[in-house]
Short mmCIF file of N, CA, C and O in Angstrom, two decimals:
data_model
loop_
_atom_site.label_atom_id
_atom_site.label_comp_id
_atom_site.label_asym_id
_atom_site.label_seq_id
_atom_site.Cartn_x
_atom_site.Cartn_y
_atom_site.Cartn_z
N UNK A 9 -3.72 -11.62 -0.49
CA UNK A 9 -2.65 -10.74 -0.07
C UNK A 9 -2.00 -10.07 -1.29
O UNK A 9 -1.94 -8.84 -1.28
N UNK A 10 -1.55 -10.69 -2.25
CA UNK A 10 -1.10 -10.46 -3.60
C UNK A 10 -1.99 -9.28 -4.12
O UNK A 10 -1.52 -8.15 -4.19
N UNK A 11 -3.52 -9.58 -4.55
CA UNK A 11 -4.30 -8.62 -4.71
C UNK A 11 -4.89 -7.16 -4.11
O UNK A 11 -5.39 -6.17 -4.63
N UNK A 12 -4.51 -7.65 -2.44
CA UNK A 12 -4.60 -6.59 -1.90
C UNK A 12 -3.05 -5.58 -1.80
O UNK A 12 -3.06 -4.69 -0.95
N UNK A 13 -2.00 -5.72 -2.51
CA UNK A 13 -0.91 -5.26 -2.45
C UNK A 13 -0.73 -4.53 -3.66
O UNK A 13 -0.13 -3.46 -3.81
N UNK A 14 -1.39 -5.34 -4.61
CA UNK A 14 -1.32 -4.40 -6.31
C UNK A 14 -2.24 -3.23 -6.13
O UNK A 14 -1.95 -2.06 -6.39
N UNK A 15 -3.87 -3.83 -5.44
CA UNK A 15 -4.71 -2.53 -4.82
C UNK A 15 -4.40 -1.28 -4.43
O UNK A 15 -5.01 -0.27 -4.78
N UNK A 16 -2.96 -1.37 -3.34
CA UNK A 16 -3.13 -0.52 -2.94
C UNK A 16 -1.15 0.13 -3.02
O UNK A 16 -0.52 0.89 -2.28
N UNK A 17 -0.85 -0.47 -4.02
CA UNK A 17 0.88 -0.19 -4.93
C UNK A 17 0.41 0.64 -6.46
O UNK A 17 0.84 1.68 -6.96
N UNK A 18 -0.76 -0.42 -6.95
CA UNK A 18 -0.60 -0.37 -8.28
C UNK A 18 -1.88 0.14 -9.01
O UNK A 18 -1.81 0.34 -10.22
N UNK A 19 -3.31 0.44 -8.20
CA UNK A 19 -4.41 0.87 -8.69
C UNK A 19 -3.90 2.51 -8.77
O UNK A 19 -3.01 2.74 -7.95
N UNK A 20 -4.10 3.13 -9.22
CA UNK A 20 -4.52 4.99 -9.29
C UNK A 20 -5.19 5.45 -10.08
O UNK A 20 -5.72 5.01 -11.10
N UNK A 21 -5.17 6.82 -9.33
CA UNK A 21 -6.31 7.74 -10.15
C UNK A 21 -5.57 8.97 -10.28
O UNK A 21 -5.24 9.70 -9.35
N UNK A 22 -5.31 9.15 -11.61
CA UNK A 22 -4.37 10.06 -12.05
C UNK A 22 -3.51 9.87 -11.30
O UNK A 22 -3.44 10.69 -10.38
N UNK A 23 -2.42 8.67 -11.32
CA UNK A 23 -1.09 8.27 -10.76
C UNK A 23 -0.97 8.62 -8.75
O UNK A 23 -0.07 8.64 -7.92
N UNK A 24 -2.09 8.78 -8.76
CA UNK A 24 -1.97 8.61 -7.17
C UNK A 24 -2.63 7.15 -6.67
O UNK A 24 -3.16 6.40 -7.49
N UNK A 25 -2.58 6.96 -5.85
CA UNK A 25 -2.96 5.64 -4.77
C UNK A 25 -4.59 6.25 -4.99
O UNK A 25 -5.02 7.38 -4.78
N UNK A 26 -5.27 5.08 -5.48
CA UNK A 26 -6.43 4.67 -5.61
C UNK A 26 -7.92 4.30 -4.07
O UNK A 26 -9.13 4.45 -3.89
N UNK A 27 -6.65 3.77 -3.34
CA UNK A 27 -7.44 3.78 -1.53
C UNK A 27 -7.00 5.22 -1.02
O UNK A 27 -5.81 5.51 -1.10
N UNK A 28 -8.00 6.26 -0.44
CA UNK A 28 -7.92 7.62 0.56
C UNK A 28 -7.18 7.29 1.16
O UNK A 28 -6.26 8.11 1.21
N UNK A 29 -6.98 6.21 1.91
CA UNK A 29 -6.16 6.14 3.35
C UNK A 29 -4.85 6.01 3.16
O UNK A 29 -3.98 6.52 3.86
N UNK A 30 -4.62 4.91 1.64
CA UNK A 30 -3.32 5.17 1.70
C UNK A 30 -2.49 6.28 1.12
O UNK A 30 -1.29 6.47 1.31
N UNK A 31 -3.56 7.21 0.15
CA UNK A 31 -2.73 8.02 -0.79
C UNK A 31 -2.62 9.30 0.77
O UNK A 31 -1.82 10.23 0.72
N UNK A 32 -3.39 9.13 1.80
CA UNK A 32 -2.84 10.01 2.83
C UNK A 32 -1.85 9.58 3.44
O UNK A 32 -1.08 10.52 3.68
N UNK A 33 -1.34 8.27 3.94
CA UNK A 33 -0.21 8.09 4.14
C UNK A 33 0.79 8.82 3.93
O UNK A 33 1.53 9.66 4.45
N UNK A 34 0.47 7.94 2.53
CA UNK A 34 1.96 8.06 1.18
C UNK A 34 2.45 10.00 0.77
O UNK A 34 3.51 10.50 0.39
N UNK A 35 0.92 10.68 1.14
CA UNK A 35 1.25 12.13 0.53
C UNK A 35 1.83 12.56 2.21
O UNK A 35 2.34 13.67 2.35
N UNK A 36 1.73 11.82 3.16
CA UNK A 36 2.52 12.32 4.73
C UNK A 36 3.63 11.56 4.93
O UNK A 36 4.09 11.50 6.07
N UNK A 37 4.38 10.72 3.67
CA UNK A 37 6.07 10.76 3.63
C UNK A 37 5.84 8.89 4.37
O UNK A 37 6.73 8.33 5.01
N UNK A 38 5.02 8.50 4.19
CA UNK A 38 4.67 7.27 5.17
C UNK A 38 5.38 6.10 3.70
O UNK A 38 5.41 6.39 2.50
N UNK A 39 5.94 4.62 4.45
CA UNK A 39 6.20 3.50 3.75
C UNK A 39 5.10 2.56 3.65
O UNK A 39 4.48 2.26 4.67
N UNK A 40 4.78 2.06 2.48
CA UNK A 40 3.73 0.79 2.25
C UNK A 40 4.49 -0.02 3.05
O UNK A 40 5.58 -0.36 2.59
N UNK A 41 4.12 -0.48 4.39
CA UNK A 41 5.13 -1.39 4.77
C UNK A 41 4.88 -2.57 4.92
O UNK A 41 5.59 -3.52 4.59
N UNK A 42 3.60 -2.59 5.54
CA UNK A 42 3.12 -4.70 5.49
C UNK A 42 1.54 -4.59 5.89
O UNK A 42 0.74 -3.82 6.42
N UNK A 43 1.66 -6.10 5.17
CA UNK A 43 -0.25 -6.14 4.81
C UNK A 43 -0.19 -7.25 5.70
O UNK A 43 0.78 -8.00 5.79
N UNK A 44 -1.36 -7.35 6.45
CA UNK A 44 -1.40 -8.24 7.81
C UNK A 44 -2.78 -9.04 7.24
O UNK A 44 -3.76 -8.44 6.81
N UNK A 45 -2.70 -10.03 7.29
CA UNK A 45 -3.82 -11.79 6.82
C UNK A 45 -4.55 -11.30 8.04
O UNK A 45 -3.87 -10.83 8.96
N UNK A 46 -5.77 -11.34 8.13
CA UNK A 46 -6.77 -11.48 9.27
C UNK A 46 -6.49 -10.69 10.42
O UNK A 46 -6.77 -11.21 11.50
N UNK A 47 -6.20 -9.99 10.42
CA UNK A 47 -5.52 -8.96 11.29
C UNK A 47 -7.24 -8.36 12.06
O UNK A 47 -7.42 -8.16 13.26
N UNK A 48 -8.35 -8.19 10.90
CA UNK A 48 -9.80 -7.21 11.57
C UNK A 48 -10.62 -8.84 11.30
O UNK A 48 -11.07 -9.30 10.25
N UNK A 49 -10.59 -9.28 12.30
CA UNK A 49 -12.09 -10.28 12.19
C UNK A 49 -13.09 -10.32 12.46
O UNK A 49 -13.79 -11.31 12.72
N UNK A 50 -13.38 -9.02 12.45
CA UNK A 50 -14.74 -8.55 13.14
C UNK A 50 -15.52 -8.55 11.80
O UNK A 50 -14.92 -8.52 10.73
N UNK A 51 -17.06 -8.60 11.92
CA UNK A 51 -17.88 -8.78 11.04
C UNK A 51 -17.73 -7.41 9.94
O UNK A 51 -18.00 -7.62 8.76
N UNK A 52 -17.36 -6.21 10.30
CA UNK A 52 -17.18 -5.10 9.27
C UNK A 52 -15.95 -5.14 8.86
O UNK A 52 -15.96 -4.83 7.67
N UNK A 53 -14.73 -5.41 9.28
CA UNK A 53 -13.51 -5.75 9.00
C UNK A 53 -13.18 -6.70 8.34
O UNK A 53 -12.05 -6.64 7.85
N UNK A 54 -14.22 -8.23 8.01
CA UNK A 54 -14.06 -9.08 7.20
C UNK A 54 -14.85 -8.32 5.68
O UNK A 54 -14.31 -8.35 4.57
N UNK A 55 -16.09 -7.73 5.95
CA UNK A 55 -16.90 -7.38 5.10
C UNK A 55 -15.94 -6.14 4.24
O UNK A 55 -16.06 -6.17 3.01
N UNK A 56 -15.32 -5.42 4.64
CA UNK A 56 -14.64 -4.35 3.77
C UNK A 56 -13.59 -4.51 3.62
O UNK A 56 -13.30 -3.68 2.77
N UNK A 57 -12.30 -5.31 3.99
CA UNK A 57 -11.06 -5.73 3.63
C UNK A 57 -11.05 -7.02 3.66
O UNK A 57 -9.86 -7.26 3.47
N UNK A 58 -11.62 -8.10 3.77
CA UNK A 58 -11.72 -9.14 3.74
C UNK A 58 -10.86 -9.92 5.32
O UNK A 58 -10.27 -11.01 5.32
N UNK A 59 -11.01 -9.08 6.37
CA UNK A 59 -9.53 -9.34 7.25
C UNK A 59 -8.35 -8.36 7.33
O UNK A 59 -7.81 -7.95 8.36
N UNK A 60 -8.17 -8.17 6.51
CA UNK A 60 -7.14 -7.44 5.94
C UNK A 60 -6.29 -6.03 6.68
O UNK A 60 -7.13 -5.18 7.00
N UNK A 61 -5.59 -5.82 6.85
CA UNK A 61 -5.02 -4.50 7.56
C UNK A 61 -3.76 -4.19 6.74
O UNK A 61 -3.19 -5.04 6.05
N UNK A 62 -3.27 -2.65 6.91
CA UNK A 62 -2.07 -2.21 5.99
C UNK A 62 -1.41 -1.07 7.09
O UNK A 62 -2.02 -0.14 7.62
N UNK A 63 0.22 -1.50 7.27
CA UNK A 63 0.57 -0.93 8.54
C UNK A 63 1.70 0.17 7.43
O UNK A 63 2.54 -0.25 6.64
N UNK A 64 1.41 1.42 7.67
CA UNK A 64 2.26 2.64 7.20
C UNK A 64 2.87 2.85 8.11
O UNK A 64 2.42 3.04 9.24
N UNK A 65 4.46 2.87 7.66
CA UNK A 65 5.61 3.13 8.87
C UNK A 65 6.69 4.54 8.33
O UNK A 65 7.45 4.59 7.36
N UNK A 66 6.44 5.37 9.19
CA UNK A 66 7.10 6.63 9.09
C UNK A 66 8.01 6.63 9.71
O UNK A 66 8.06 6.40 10.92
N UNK A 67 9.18 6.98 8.76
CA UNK A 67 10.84 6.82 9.23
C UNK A 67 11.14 8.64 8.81
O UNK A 67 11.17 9.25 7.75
N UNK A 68 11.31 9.01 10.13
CA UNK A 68 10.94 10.75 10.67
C UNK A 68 12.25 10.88 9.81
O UNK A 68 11.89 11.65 8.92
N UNK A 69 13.15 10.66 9.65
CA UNK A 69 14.19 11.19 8.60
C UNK A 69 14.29 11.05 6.68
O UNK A 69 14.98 11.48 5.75
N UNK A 70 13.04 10.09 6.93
CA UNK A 70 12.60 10.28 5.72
C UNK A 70 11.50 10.50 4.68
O UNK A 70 11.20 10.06 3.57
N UNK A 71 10.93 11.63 5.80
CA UNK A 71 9.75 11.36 5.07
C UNK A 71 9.10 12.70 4.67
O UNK A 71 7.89 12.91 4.55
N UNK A 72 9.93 13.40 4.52
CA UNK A 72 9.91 14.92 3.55
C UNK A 72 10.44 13.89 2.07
O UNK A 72 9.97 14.34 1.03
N UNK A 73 11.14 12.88 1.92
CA UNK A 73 11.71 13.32 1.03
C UNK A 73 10.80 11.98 0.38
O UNK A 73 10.83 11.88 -0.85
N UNK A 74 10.10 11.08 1.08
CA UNK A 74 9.25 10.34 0.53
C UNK A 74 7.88 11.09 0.11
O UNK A 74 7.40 10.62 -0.92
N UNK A 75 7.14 12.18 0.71
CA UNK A 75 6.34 12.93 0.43
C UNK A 75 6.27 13.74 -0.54
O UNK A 75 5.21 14.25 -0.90
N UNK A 76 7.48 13.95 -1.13
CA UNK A 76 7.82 14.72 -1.97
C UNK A 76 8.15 13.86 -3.30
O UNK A 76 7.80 14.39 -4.35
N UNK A 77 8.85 12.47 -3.38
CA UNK A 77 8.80 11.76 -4.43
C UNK A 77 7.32 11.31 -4.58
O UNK A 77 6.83 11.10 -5.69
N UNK A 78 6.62 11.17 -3.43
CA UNK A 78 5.09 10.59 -4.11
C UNK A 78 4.32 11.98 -4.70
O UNK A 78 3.64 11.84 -5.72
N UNK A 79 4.39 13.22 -4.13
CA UNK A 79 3.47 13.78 -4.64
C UNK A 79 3.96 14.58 -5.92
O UNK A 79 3.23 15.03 -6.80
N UNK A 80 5.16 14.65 -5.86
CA UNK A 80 5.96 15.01 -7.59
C UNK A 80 6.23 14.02 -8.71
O UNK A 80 6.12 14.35 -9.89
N UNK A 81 6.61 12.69 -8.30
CA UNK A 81 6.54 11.72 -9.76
C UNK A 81 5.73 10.91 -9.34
O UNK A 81 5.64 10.02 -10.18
N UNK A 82 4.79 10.62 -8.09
CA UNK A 82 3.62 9.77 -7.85
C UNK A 82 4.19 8.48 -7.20
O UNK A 82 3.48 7.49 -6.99
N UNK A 83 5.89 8.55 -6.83
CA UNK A 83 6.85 6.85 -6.90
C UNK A 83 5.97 6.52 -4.85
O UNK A 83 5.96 7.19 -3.82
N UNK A 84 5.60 5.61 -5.11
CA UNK A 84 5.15 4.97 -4.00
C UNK A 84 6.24 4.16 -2.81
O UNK A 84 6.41 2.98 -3.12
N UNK A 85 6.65 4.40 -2.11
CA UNK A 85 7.77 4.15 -1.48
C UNK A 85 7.10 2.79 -0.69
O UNK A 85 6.07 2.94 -0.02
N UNK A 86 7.76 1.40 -0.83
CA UNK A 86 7.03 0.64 -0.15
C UNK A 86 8.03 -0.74 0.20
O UNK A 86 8.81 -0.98 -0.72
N UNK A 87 8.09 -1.50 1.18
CA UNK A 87 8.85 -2.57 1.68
C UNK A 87 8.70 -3.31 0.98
O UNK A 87 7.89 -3.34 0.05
N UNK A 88 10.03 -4.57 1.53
CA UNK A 88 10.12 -5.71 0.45
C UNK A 88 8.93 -6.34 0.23
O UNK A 88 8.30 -6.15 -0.81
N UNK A 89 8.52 -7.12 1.16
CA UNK A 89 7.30 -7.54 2.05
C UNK A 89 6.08 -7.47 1.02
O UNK A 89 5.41 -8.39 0.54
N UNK A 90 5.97 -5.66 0.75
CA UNK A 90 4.79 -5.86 -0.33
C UNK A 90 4.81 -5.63 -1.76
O UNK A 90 3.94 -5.83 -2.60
N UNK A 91 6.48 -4.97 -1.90
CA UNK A 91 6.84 -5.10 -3.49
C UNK A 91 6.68 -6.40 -3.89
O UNK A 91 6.00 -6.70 -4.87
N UNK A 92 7.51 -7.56 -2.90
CA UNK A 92 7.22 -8.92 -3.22
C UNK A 92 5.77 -9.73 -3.71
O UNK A 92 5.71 -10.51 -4.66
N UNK A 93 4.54 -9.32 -2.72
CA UNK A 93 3.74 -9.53 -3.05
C UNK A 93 2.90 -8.82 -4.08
O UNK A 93 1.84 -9.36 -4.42
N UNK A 94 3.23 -7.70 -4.59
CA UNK A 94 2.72 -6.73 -5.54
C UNK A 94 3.99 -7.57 -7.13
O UNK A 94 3.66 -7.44 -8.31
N UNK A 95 4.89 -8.08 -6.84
CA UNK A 95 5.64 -8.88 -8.28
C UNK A 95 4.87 -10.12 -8.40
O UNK A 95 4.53 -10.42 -9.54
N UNK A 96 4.44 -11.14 -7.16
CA UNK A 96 3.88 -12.19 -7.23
C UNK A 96 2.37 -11.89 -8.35
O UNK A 96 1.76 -12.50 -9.23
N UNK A 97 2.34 -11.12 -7.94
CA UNK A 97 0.56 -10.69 -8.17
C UNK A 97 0.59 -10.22 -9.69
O UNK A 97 -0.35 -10.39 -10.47
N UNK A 98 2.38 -9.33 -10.19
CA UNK A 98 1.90 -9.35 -11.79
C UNK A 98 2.49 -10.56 -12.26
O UNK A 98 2.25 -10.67 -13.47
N UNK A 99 3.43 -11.90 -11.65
CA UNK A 99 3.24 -12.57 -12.52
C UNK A 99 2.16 -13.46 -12.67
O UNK A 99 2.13 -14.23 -13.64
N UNK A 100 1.22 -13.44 -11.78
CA UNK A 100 0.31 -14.72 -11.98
C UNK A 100 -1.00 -14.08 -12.88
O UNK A 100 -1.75 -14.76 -13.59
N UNK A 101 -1.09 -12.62 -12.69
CA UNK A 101 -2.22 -12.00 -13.09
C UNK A 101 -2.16 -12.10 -14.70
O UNK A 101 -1.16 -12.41 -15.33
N UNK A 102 -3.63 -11.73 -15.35
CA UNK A 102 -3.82 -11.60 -16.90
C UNK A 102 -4.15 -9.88 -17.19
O UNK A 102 -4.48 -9.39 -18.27
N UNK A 103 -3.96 -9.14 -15.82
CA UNK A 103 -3.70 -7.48 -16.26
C UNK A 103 -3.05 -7.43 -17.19
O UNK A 103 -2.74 -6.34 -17.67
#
């Protein structure tokens, strides 16, 4: 969970979100909001996220102005939930 939260907070390519799906979110004003444990247990859903699912939550009053901080200083707008697990993940990591 930790790893899949830095993945998809803290990987980029040229300061954007590193996963397509989420840097479309994030460039449509959307919140990193929560990463769900086993959520796809289906045989392609274990094989490409390990389980894994990532729920983007659009708060309609804010999300010109989240679209606009991600695609002008790149700032990733995202819940406690996975900042928490994206801090867990740099302190244990040797990044």
């Amino acid at each position: 969970m930790r790893l899949c939260a830095w993945y998809l907070y803290g990987e980029k390519h040229r300061g954007y979100a590193l996963n397509p799906v989420a840097n479309f979110h994030l460039q449509n004003g959307s919140v990193l909001w929560r990463i769900n444990w086993m959520a796809d247990t289906s045989p392609r859903g274990i094989a490409a996220s390990c389980g894994m699912m990532v729920n983007y939550r659009y708060f309609l009053e804010e999300t010109a102005s989240n679209s606009a901080a991600y695609l002008g200083t790149k700032n990733i707008k995202a819940s406690e939930q996975v900042l928490s697990l994206v801090s867990q993940f740099q302190q244990n990591s040797k990044l």
